[in-house]
Amino acid sequence: PSTPSSAASDVYKRQELFRNSLLQQGASHAMLSGSGSTVFGVFEDQDGMLRAGEKLSGDFRHWELFSTRTVAEPPRLSG
């Protein structure tokens, strides 16, 4: 029977599998967010990120994948 703790364990196992998959696909870093609701990877270049996204979107079909980029300079606040 499924219990809340076994369900949480299953979620953690899937998140860890995804994190390891990010590293295998070339991410220089991959982590879970503080509460584990988000798994993210850092890639050195956009091409590597896009290749990993294509591969992982097939392996993790029910997950939402987003690509982002860092901001080169912090925004300037006026005033």
Short mmCIF file of C-alpha atoms in Angstrom, two decimals:
data_model
loop_
_atom_site.label_atom_id
_atom_site.label_comp_id
_atom_site.label_asym_id
_atom_site.label_seq_id
_atom_site.Cartn_x
_atom_site.Cartn_y
_atom_site.Cartn_z
CA PRO A 1 0.00 0.00 0.00
CA SER A 2 1.08 3.54 -0.71
CA THR A 3 1.68 5.76 2.30
CA PRO A 4 2.52 9.47 2.43
CA SER A 5 6.13 8.66 3.31
CA SER A 6 6.48 6.12 0.47
CA ALA A 7 4.94 8.60 -1.98
CA ALA A 8 7.42 11.27 -0.85
CA SER A 9 10.25 8.79 -1.23
CA ASP A 10 9.12 8.01 -4.81
CA VAL A 11 9.07 11.72 -5.66
CA TYR A 12 12.56 12.20 -4.22
CA LYS A 13 13.86 9.21 -6.22
CA ARG A 14 12.47 10.66 -9.46
CA GLN A 15 13.94 14.09 -8.68
CA GLU A 16 17.33 12.53 -7.96
CA LEU A 17 17.13 10.54 -11.21
CA PHE A 18 16.40 13.76 -13.10
CA ARG A 19 19.24 15.60 -11.34
CA ASN A 20 21.66 12.83 -12.28
CA SER A 21 20.33 12.87 -15.84
CA LEU A 22 21.08 16.60 -16.08
CA LEU A 23 24.68 15.91 -15.06
CA GLN A 24 24.95 13.03 -17.54
CA GLN A 25 23.67 15.36 -20.28
CA GLY A 26 26.43 17.88 -19.60
CA ALA A 27 25.22 20.20 -16.86
CA SER A 28 28.15 21.55 -14.85
CA HIS A 29 25.88 21.72 -11.79
CA ALA A 30 22.47 20.25 -10.98
CA MET A 31 20.52 20.72 -7.77
CA LEU A 32 17.12 20.54 -6.14
CA SER A 33 15.57 23.78 -4.95
CA GLY A 34 15.21 24.26 -1.21
CA SER A 35 11.98 22.30 -0.86
CA GLY A 36 12.71 20.06 -3.83
CA SER A 37 9.84 21.31 -5.95
CA THR A 38 12.27 22.30 -8.69
CA VAL A 39 15.32 20.57 -10.13
CA PHE A 40 17.69 22.72 -12.15
CA GLY A 41 20.90 22.35 -14.12
CA VAL A 42 23.53 24.87 -15.15
CA PHE A 43 25.00 24.52 -18.64
CA GLU A 44 28.04 26.30 -20.03
CA ASP A 45 26.42 26.98 -23.40
CA GLN A 46 23.00 27.21 -24.97
CA ASP A 47 23.57 24.37 -27.45
CA GLY A 48 24.33 21.92 -24.65
CA MET A 49 21.29 23.08 -22.74
CA LEU A 50 19.04 22.64 -25.77
CA ARG A 51 20.40 19.15 -26.53
CA ALA A 52 19.83 18.11 -22.93
CA GLY A 53 16.31 19.55 -23.02
CA GLU A 54 15.45 17.55 -26.12
CA LYS A 55 16.76 14.32 -24.61
CA LEU A 56 15.22 14.83 -21.17
CA SER A 57 11.83 15.94 -22.50
CA GLY A 58 11.52 12.48 -24.02
CA ASP A 59 12.73 10.67 -20.92
CA PHE A 60 10.59 12.74 -18.52
CA ARG A 61 7.48 13.34 -20.64
CA HIS A 62 5.23 14.38 -17.76
CA TRP A 63 7.63 17.01 -16.41
CA GLU A 64 7.65 20.66 -17.43
CA LEU A 65 11.04 21.80 -18.72
CA PHE A 66 12.02 25.46 -19.00
CA SER A 67 15.17 27.02 -20.36
CA THR A 68 16.43 30.31 -18.98
CA ARG A 69 19.60 32.35 -19.06
CA THR A 70 21.44 34.44 -16.54
CA VAL A 71 21.35 38.21 -16.71
CA ALA A 72 24.74 39.65 -17.68
CA GLU A 73 24.30 42.75 -15.53
CA PRO A 74 21.90 43.45 -12.70
CA PRO A 75 19.08 45.84 -13.64
CA ARG A 76 19.71 49.46 -12.79
CA LEU A 77 17.17 51.01 -10.50
CA SER A 78 16.32 54.63 -11.13
CA GLY A 79 15.76 57.10 -8.36
#
